[in-house]
mmCIF file of C-alpha atoms and ligand atoms in Angstrom:
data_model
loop_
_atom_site.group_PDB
_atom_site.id
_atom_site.type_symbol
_atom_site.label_atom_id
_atom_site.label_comp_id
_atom_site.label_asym_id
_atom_site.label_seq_id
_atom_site.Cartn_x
_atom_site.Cartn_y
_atom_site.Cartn_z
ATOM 1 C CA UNK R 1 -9.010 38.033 -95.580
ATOM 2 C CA UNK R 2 -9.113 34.538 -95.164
ATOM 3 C CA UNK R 3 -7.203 32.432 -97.785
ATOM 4 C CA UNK R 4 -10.086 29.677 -97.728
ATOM 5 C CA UNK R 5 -12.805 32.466 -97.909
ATOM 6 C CA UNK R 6 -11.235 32.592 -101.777
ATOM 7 C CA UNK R 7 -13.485 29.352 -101.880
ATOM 8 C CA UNK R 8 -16.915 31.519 -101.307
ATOM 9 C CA UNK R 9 -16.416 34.653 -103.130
ATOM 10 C CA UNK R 10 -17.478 35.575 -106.498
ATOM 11 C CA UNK R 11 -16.711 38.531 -108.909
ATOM 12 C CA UNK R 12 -19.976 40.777 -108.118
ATOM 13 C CA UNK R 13 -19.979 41.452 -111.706
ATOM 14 C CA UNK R 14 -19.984 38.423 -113.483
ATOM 15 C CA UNK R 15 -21.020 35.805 -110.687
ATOM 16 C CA UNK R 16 -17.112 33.693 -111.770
ATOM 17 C CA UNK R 17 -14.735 32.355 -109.655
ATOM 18 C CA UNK R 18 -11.851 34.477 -108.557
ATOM 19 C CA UNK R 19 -8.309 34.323 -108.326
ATOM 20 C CA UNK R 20 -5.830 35.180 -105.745
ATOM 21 C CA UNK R 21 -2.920 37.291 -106.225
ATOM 22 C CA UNK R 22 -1.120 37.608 -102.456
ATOM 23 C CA UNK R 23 1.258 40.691 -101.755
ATOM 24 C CA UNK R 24 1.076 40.827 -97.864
ATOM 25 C CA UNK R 25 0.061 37.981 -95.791
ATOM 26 C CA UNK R 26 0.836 36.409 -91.709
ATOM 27 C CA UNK R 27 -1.787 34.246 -90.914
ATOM 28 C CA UNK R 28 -4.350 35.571 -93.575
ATOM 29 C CA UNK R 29 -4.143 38.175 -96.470
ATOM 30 C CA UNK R 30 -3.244 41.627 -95.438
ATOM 31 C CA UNK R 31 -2.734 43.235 -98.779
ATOM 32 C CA UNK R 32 -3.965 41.550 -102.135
ATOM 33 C CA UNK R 33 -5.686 41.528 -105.546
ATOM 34 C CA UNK R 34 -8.825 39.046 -106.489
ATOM 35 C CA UNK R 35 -9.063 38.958 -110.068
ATOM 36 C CA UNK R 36 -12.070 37.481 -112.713
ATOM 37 C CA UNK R 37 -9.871 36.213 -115.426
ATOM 38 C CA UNK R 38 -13.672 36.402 -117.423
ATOM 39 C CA UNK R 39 -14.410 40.010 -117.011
ATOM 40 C CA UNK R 40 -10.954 41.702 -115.962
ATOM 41 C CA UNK R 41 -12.629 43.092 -112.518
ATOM 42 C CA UNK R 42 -10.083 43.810 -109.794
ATOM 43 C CA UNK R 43 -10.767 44.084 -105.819
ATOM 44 C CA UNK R 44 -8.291 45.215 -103.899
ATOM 45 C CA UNK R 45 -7.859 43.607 -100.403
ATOM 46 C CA UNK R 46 -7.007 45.944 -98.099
ATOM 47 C CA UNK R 47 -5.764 45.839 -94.225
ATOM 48 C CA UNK R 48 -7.300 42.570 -94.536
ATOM 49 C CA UNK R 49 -10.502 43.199 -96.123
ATOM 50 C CA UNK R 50 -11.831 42.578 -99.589
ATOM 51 C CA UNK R 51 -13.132 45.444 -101.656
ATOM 52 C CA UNK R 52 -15.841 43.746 -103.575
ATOM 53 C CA UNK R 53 -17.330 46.704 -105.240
ATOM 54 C CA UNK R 54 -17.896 46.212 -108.806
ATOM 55 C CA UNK R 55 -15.719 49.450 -109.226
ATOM 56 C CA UNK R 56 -13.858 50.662 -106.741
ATOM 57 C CA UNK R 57 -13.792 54.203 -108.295
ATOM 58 C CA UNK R 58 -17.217 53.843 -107.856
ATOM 59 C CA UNK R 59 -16.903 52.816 -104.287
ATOM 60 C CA UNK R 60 -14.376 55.982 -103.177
ATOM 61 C CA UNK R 61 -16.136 58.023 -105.027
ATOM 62 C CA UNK R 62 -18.952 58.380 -102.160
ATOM 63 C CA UNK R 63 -15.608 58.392 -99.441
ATOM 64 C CA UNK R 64 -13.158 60.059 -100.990
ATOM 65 C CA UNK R 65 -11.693 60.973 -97.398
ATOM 66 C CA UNK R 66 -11.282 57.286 -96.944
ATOM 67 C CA UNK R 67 -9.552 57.018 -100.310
ATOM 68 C CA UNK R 68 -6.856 58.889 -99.165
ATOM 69 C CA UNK R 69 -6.447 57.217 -95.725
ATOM 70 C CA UNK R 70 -6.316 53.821 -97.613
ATOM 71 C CA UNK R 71 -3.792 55.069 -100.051
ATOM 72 C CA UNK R 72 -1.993 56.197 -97.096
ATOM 73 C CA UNK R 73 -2.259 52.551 -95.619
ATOM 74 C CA UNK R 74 -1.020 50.716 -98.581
ATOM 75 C CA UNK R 75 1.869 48.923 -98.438
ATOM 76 C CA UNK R 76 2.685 47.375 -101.640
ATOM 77 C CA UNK R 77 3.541 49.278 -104.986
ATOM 78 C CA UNK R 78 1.176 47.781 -107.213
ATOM 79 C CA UNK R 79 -1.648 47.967 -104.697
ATOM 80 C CA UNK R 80 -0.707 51.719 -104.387
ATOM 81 C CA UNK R 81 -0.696 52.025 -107.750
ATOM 82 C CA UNK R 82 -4.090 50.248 -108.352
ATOM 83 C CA UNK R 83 -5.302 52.946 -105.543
ATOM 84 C CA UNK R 84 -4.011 56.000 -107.001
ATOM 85 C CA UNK R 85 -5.571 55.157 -110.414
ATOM 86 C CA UNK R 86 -8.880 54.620 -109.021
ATOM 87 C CA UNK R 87 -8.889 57.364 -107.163
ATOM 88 C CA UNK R 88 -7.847 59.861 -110.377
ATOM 89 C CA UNK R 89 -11.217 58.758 -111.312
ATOM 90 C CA UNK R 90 -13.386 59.415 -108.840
ATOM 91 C CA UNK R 91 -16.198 61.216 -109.602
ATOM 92 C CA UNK R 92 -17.126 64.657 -107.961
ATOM 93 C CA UNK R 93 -19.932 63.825 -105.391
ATOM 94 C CA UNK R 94 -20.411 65.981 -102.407
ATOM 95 C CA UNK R 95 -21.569 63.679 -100.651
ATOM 96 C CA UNK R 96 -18.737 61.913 -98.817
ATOM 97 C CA UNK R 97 -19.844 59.227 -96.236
ATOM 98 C CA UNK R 98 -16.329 58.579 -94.679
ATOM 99 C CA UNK R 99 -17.339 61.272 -91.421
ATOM 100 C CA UNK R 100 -20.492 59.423 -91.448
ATOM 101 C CA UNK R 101 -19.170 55.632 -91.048
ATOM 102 C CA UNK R 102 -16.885 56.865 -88.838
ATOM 103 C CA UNK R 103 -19.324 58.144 -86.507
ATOM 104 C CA UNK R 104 -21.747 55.230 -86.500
ATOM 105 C CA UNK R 105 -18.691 52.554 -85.804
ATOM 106 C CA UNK R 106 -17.683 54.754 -82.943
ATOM 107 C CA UNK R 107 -21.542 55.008 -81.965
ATOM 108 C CA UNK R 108 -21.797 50.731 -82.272
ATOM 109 C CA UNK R 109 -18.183 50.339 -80.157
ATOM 110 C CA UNK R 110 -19.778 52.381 -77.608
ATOM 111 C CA UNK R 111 -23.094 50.651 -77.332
ATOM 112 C CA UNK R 112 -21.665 47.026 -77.409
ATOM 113 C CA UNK R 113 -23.049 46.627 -74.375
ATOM 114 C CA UNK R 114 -26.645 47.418 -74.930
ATOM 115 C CA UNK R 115 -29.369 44.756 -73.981
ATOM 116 C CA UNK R 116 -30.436 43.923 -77.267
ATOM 117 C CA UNK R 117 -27.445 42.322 -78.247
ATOM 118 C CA UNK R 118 -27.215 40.309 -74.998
ATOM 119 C CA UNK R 119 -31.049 39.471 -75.903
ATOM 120 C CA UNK R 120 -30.399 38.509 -79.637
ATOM 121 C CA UNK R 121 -27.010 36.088 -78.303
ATOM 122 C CA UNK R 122 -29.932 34.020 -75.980
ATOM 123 C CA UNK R 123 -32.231 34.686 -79.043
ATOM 124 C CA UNK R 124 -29.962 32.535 -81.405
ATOM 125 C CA UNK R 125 -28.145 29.972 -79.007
ATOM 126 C CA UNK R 126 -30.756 27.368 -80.036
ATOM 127 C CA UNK R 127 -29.466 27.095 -83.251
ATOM 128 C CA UNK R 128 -27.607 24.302 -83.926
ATOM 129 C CA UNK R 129 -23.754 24.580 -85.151
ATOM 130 C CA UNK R 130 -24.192 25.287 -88.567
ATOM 131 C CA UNK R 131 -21.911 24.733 -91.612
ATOM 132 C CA UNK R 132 -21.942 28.620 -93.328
ATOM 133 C CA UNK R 133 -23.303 31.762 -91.856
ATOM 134 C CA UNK R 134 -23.681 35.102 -93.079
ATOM 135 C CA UNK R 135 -25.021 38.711 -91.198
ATOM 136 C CA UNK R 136 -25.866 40.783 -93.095
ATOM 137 C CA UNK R 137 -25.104 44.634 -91.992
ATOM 138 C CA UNK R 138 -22.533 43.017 -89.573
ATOM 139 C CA UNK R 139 -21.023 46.813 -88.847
ATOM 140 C CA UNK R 140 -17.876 46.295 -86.148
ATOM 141 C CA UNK R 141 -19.105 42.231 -86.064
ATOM 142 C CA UNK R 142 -21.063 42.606 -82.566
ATOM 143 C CA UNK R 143 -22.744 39.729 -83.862
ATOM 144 C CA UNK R 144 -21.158 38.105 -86.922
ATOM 145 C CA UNK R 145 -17.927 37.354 -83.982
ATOM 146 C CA UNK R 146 -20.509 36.027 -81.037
ATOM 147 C CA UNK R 147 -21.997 33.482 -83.782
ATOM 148 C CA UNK R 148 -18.101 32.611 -85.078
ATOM 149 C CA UNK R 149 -17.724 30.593 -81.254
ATOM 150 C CA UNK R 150 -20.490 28.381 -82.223
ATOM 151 C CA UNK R 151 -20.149 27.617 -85.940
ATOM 152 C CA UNK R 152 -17.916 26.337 -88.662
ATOM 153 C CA UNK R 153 -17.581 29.529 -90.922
ATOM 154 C CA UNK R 154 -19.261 32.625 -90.403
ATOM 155 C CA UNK R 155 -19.049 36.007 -93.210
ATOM 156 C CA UNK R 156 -20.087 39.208 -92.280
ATOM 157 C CA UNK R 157 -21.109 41.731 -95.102
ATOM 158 C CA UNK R 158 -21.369 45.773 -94.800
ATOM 159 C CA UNK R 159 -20.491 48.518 -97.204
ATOM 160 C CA UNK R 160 -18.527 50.467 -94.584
ATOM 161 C CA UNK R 161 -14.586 49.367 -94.667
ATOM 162 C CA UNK R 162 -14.298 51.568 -91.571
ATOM 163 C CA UNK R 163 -16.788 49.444 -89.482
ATOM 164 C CA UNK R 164 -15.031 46.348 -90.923
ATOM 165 C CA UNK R 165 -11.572 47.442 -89.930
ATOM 166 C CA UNK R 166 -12.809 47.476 -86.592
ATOM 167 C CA UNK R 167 -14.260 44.122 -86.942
ATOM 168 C CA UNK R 168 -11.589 42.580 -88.498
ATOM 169 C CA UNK R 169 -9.354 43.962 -85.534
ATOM 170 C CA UNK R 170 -10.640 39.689 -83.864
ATOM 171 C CA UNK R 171 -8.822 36.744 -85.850
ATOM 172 C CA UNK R 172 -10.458 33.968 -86.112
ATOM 173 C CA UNK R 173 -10.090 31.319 -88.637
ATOM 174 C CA UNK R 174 -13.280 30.887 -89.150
ATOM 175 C CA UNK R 175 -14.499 34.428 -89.313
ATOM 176 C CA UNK R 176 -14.471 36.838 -92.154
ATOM 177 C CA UNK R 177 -15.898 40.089 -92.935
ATOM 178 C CA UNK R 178 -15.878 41.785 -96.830
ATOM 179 C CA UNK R 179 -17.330 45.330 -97.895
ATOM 180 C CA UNK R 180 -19.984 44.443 -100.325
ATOM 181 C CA UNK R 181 -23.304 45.943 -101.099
ATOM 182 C CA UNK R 182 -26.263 43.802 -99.915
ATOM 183 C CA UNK R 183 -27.808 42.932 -103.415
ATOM 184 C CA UNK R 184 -24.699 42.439 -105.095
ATOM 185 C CA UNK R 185 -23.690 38.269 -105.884
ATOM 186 C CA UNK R 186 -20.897 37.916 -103.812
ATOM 187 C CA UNK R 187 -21.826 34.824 -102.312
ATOM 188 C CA UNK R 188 -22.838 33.484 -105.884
ATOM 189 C CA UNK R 189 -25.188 30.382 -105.427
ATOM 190 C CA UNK R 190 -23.849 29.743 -101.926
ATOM 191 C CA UNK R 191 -26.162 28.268 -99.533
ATOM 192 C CA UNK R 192 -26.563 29.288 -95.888
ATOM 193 C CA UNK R 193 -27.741 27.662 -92.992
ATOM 194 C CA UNK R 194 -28.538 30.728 -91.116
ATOM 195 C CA UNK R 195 -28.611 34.473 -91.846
ATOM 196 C CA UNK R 196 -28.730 37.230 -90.216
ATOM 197 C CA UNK R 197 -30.257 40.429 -91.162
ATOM 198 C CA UNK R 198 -30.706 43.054 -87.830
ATOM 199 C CA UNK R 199 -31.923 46.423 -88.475
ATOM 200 C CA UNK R 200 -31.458 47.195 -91.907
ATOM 201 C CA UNK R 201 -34.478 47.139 -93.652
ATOM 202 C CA UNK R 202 -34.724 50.882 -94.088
ATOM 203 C CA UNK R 203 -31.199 50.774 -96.334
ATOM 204 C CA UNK R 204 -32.250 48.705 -98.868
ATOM 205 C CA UNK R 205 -35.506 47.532 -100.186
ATOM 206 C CA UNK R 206 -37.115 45.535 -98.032
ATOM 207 C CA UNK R 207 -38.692 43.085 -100.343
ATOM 208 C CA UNK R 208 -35.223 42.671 -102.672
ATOM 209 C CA UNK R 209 -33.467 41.860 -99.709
ATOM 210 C CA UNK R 210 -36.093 39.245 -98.500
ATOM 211 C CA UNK R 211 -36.238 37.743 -102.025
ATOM 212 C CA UNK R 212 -32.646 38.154 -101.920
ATOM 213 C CA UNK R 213 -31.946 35.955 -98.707
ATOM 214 C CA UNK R 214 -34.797 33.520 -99.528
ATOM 215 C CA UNK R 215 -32.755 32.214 -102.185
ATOM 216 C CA UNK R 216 -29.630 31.894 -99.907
ATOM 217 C CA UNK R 217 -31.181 29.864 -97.964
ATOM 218 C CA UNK R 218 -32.562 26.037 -99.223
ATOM 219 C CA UNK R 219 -32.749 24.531 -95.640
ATOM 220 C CA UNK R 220 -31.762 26.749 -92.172
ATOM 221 C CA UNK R 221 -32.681 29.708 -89.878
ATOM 222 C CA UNK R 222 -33.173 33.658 -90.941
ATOM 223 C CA UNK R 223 -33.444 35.880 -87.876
ATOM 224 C CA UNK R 224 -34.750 39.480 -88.404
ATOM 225 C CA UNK R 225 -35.153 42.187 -86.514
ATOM 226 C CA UNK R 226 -36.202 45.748 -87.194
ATOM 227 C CA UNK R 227 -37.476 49.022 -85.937
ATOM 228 C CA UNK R 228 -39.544 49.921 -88.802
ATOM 229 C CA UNK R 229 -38.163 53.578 -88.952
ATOM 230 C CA UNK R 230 -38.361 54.309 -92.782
ATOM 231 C CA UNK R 231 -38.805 58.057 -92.706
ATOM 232 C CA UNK R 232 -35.434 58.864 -94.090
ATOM 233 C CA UNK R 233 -37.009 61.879 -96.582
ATOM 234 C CA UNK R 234 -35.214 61.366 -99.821
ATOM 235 C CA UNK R 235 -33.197 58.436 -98.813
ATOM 236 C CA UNK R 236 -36.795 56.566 -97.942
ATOM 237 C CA UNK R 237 -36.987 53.093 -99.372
ATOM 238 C CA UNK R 238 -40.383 52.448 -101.583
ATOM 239 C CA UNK R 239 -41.723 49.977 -99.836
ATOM 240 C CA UNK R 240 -41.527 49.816 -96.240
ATOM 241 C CA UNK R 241 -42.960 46.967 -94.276
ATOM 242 C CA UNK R 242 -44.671 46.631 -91.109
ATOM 243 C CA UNK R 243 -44.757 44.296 -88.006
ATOM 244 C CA UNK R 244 -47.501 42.612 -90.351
ATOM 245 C CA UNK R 245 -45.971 42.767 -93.807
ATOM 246 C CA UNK R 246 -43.132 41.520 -92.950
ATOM 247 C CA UNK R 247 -44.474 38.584 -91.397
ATOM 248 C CA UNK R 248 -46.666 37.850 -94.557
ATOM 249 C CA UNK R 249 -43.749 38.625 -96.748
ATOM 250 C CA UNK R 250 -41.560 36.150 -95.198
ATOM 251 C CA UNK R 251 -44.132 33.726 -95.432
ATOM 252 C CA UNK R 252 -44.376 34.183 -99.403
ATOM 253 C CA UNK R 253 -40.835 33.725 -99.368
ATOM 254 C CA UNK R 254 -41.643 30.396 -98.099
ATOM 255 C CA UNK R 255 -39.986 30.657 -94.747
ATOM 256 C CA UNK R 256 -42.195 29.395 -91.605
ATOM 257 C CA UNK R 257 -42.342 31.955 -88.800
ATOM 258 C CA UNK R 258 -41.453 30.626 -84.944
ATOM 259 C CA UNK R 259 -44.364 30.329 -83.028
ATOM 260 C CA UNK R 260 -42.618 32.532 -80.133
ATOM 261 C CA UNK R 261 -42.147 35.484 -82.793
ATOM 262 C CA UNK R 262 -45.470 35.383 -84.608
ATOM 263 C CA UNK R 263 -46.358 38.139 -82.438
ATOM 264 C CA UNK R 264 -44.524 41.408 -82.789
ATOM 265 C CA UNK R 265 -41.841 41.894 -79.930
ATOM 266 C CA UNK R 266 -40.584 45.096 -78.487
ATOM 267 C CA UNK R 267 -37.191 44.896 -77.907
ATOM 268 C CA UNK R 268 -35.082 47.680 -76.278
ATOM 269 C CA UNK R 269 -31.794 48.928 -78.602
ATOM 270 C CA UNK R 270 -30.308 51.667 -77.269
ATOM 271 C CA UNK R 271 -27.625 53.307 -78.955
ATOM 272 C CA UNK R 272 -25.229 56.113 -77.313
ATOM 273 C CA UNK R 273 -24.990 58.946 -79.495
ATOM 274 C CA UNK R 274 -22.271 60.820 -77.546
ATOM 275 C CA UNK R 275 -21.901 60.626 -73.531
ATOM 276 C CA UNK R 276 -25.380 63.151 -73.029
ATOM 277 C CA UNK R 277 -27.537 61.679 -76.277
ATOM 278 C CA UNK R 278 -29.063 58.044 -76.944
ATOM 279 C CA UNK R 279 -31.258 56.897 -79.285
ATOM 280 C CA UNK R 280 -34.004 54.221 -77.853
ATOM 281 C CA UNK R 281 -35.223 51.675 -80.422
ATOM 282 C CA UNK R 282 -38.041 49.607 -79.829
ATOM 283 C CA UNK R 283 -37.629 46.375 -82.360
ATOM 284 C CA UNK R 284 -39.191 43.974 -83.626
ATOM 285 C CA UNK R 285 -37.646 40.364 -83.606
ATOM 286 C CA UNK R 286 -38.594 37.408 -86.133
ATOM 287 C CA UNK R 287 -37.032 34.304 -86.173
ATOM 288 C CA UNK R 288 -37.891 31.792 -89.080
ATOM 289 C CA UNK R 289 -36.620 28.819 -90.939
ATOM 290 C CA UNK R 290 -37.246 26.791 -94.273
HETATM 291 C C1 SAM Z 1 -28.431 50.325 -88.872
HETATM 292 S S1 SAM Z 1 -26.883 49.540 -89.087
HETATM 293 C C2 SAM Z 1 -27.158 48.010 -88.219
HETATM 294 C C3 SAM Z 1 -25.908 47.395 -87.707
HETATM 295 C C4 SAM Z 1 -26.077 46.044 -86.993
HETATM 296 N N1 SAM Z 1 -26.773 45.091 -87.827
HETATM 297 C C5 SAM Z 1 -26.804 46.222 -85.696
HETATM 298 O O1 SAM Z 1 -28.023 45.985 -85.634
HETATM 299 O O2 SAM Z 1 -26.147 46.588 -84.721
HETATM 300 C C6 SAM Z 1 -26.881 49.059 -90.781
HETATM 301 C C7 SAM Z 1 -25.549 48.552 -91.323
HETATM 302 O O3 SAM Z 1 -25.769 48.107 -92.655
HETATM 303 C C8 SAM Z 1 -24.793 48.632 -93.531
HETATM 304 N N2 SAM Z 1 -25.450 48.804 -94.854
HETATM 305 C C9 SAM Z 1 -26.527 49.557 -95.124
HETATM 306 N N3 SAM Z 1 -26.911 49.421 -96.400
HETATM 307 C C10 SAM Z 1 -26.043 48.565 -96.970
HETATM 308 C C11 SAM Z 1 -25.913 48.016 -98.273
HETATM 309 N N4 SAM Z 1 -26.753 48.342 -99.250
HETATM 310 N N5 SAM Z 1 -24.918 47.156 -98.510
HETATM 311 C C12 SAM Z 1 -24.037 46.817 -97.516
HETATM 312 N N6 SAM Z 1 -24.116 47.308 -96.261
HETATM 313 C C13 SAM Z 1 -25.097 48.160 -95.985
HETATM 314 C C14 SAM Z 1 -24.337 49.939 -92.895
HETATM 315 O O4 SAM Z 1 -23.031 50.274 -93.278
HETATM 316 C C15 SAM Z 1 -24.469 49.616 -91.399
HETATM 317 O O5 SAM Z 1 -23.267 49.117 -90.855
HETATM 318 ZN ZN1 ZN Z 2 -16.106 38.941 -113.537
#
């Protein structure tokens, strides 16, 4: 972590300002602590990323796999510590996602090179150098490190450390990446001047993400792109949007819609499964500004 992205983050629980507590650093943070002095919430920062879960019991207890490599990682004693006590209370959830992030950051290293991320880099060029940027569901930072070349500080946000530590693998002072969960303050009031938000509308609900990054932004760009795959069976969100919706949604939000992407787009993203398997998206791409 960054020590000047202390300036941006908030405790997710109470929305107050955090402080800093270094045990590893070089050129930024590689082990540490952020503390609320308000409501005694820790976050571990670990192999340079911040845990901003608002418990990271909580968080392990869907990867408890992970918790053990990360315990393994750990350098410092109270850090360690901090680990091994949150991990003695994780709950007992079958479900473990660690296999799963795993595979998907593999599956995004190996499909860097698909066209729709050469088509979204000419897609966003015209935007002029802007002062804060976040992407939301940055994964291994395809994006969130192409837009860090052109503007002053960019943040990427996923829930998956493992994609992060992948990310977080390019230094650049004025590019960051922290496991958070979408809806969750963060960024407290911040204000952006462009956001980011590609392919994730069937993870979290649609409309209290859009409500969510309407009030991020006061003047600058959101770009959006989707496939509009929401049959997920039990994991569906409850209200999907279409190439229409969405539109009409963001337009309630009081955004104004591009003129070239007022008309749904079909853009190719291919993703490679394994060397014999790939998965063809056709997406939809919205670009809008208030
Ligand atoms: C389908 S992937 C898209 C990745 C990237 N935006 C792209 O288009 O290549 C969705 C990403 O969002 C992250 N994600 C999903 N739901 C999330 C949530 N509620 N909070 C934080 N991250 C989330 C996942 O971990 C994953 O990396
Ligand atoms: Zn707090």
């Amino acid at each position: 972590m960054l020590e000047s992205s202390l300036e941006f983050l908030r405790c997710v629980r109470c929305c107050s300002k955090l402080e800093l507590i270094v045990f590893k650093s070089e050129r930024e943070i590689l082990e540490g602590m952020l503390e609320c002095k308000k409501c005694n919430s820790k976050y571990p920062i670990i192999e340079k990323i911040p845990i901003m879960w608002d418990n990271f019991s909580k968080y392990l207890s869907l990867r408890k796999k992970l918790g053990g490599q990360i315990y393994g990682l750990i350098e410092n004693s109270t850090l360690k510590q901090f680990c091994k006590i949150s991990l003695s209370n994780v709950k007992k959830i079958d479900d473990d996602r660690t296999d799963l992030e795993e595979r998907w950051s593999k599956i995004y290293q190996n499909s860097k090179s698909s066209k729709f991320y050469s088509h979204m880099k000419k897609s966003i060029d015209f935007v002029k150098k802007s002062n804060l940027v976040l992407e939301y569901g940055c994964s291994i930072g395809i994006m969130t490190s192409f837009l860090a070349q052109s503007h002053d500080m960019v943040f990427g946000i996923d829930r998956s450390f493992t994609a992060l530590r992948i990310a977080k693998k390019l230094y650049k002072n004025n590019l960051d990446y922290v496991v958070a969960d979408f809806l969750s303050p963060v960024f407290g009031k911040s204000k952006f001047d462009l956001v980011l938000a590609l392919n994730v509308l069937e993870l979290v609900e649609p409309l209290k993400l859009l409500n969510y990054i309407s009030k991020q932004i006061d003047t600058g760009h959101f770009i959006i792109t989707d496939p509009y795959d929401f049959d997920r069976g039990i994991n569906s969100v409850k209200n999907p949007l279409n190439e229409k919706s969405l539109r009409t949604n963001l337009e309630k939000f009081g955004f104004k819609i591009a003129s070239k992407t007022k008309s749904p787009s079909h853009i190719t993203w291919e993703l490679k499964l394994n060397p014999r398997a790939k998965l063809n998206y056709d997406v939809d791409l919205i670009i809008c500004k208030k």
